[in-house]
XYZ file of C-alpha atoms in Angstrom:
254
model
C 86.304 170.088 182.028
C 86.303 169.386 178.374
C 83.682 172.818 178.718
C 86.234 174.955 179.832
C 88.754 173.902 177.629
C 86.387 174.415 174.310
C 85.837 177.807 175.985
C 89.642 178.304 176.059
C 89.941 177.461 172.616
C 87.550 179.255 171.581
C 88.971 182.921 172.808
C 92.452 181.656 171.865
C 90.543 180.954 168.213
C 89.037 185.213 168.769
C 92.477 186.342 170.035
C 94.468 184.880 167.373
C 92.382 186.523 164.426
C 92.543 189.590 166.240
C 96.208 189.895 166.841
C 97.607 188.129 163.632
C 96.105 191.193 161.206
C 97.032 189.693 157.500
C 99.372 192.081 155.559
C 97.872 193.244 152.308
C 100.901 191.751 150.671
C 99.505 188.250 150.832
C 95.760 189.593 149.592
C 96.976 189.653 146.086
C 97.636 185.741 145.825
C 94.371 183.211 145.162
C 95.290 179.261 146.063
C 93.262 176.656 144.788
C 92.385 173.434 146.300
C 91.546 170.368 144.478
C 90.665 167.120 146.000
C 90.440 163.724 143.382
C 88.562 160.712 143.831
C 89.085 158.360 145.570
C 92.477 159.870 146.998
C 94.606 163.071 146.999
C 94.195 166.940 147.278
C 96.435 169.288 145.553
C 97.205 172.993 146.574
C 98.368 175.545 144.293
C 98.866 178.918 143.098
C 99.968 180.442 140.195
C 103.744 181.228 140.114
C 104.532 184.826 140.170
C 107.549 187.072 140.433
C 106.586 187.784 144.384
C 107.087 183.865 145.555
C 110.111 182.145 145.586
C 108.611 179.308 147.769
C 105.222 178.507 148.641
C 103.820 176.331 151.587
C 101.271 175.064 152.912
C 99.419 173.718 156.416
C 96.352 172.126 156.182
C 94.252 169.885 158.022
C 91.340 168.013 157.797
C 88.431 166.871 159.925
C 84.679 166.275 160.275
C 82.579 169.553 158.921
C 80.881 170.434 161.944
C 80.860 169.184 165.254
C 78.366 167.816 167.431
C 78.082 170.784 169.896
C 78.292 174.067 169.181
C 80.833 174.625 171.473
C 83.037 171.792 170.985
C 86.742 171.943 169.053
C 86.705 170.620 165.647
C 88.692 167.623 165.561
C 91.533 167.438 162.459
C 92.517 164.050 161.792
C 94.754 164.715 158.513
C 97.142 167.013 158.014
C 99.611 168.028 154.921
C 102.488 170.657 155.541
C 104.804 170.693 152.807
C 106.812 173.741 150.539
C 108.032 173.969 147.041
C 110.088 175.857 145.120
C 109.833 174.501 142.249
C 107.289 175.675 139.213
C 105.007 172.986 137.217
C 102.775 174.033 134.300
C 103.019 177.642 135.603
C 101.806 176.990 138.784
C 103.423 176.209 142.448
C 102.115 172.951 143.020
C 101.660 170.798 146.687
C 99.655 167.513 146.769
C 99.382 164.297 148.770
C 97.696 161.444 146.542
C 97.074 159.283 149.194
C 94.870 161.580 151.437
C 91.189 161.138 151.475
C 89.065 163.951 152.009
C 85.027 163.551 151.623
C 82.320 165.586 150.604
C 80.585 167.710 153.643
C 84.049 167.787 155.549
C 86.368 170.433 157.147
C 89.632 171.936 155.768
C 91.543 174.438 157.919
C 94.489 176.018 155.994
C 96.732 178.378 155.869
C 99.682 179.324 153.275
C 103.388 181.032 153.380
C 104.957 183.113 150.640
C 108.959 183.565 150.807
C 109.641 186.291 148.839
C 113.498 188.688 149.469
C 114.142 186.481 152.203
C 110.698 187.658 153.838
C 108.230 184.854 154.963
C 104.984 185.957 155.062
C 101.727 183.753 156.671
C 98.232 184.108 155.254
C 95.837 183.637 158.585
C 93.763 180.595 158.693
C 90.794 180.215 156.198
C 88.188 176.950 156.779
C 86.005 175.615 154.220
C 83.408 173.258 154.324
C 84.386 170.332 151.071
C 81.481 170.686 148.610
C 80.791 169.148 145.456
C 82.654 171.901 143.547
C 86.133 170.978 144.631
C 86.301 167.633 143.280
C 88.083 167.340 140.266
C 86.533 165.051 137.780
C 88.318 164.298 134.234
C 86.025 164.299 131.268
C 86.315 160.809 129.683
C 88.211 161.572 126.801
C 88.164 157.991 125.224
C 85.931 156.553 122.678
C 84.875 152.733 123.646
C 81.602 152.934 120.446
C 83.504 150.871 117.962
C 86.468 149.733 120.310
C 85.664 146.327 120.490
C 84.973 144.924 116.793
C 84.581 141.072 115.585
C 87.852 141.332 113.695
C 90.470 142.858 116.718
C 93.391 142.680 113.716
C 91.428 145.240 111.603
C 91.434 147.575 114.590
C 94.407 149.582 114.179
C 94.024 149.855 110.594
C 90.297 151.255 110.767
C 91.825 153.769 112.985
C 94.864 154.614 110.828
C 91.911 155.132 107.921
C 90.460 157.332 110.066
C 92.859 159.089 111.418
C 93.919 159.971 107.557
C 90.300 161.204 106.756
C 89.821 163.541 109.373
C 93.366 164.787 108.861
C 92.635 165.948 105.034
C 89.220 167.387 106.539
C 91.204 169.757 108.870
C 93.710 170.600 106.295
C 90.422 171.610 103.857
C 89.408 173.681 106.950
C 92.163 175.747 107.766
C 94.359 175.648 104.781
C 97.860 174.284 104.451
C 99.944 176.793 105.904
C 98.656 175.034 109.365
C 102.165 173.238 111.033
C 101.930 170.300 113.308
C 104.211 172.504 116.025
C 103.438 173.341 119.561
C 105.591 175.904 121.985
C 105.776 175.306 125.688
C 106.836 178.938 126.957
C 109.407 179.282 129.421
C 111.560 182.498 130.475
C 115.416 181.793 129.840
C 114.690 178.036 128.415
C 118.345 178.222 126.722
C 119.978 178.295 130.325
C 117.290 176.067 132.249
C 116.739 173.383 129.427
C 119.754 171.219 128.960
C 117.803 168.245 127.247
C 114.408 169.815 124.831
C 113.326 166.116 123.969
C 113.691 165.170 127.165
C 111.653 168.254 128.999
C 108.316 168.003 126.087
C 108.329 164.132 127.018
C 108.284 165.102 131.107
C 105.939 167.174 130.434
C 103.366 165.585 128.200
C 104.166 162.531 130.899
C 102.325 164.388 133.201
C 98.727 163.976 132.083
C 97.853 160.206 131.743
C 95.545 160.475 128.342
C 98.737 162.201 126.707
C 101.396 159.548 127.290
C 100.062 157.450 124.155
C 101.569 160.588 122.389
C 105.235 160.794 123.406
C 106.446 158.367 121.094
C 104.505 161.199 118.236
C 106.961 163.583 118.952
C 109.038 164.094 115.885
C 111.083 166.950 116.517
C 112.051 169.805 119.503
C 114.172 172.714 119.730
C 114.859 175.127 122.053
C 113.891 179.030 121.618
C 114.787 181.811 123.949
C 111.567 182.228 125.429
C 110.342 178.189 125.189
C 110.489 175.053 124.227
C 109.310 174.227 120.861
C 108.377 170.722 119.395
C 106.741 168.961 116.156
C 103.714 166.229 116.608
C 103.569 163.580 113.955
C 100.385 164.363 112.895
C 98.075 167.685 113.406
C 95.337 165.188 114.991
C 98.181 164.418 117.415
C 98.441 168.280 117.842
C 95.007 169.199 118.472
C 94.935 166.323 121.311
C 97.919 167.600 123.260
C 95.998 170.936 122.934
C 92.873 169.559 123.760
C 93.690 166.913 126.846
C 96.374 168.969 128.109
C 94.282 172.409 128.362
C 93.963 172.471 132.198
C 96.824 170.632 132.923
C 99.830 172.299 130.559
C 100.325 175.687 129.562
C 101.445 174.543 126.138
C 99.769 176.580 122.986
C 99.376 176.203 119.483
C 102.849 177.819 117.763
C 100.675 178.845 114.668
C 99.121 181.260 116.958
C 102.567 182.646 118.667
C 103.713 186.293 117.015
């Protein structure tokens, strides 16, 4: 029995690929799937005039199964849409959702776009190595933990001052301590500036030491400026929040 009904799966598997032809519309958009350790997956694609809503049904299961002819069997799912842009990108994730290395995704995505909904056919992947995400260690433990923990802060603070003469030797003085997060019609979709940079830098855990840095924002027609206390402070933002936020360096805006 169970025989007959892999068979049956299988040709409804053949017939559906057949009959559901994708339109060339939805060839243009590339979706990205990132799984974290030990939980969540996160599905995205860059935002673009076309979508006004993306979605997403995926499933999950063991890679291959133990007869050729048997069904793969899914055993986690996420279906969710979003309308709503993050970092220039539309974003769907499920934190708590463990997926391993060596198993199955089955997925498919929607693009609404004039009132259209359009379906991408199913795609299946087998979860290697390379779609783990993995954050560089971006903190320094070498000289952390000293005899004297009072002199701590104030080691840092001397350091901090040296290396920020260095870069000033390095690239001159006219360098500002300013950042730009751009964003089409900010004037009409920003009512609070201070309150959108902090959001954002909130975002990516080895930046939220740096909200309380923020000295000054403003709003611009095409983005959201701001001002970092120091220019150490602003090469960190750029530096820990370069695959995460779509912020950039304002010296380097025309």
């Amino acid at each position: 029995m169970r025989y007959i009904q892999t068979i049956f799966w299988w040709c409804a598997m053949l017939g559906s690929s057949i009959a559901q032809k994708e339109r060339p519309f939805m060839k243009q958009f590339e979706v990205n799937i990132q799984i974290r350790e030990p939980a969540g997956i996160m599905i995205w694609t860059r935002a673009n005039p076309l979508i006004h809503k993306f979605g997403v049904e995926l499933f999950v299961g063991e890679a291959a199964a133990k007869e050729i002819l048997s069904m793969p069997e899914y055993d986690r799912e996420l279906q969710d849409d979003t309308h709503d842009i993050v970092d220039g990108k539309f974003i769907i994730r499920d934190d708590s959702m463990v997926v391993k290395r060596g198993e199955r995704i089955r997925y498919r995505f929607s693009v609404l776009h004039k009132e259209t909904l359009s379906h991408s056919n199913f795609r299946q992947i087998i979860v290697t190595d390379n779609l783990f995400y993995r954050p560089k260690n971006n903190y320094c433990f070498s000289q952390c933990f000293t005899s004297n923990q009072n002199q701590a802060p104030e080691e840092i603070a001397h350091v901090k001052d040296i290396l920020e003469q260095k870069i000033l030797q390095c690239i001159g003085p006219q360098a500002s301590k300013y950042l730009f997060f751009p964003l089409a019609n900010a004037a009409t979709l920003v009512s609070d500036s201070e309150l959108y940079v902090k959001y954002r830098l909130w975002q990516v855990d080895a930046l939220k030491p740096l909200i309380n840095n923020v000295v000054t924002t403003y709003l611009a027609l095409n983005g959201v400026g701001f001002q970092m206390y120091t220019l150490i402070d602003k090469f960190k933002v750029l530096e820990l929040g370069e695959l995460f936020l779509d912020v950039v360096d304002f010296d380097t805006v025309s």
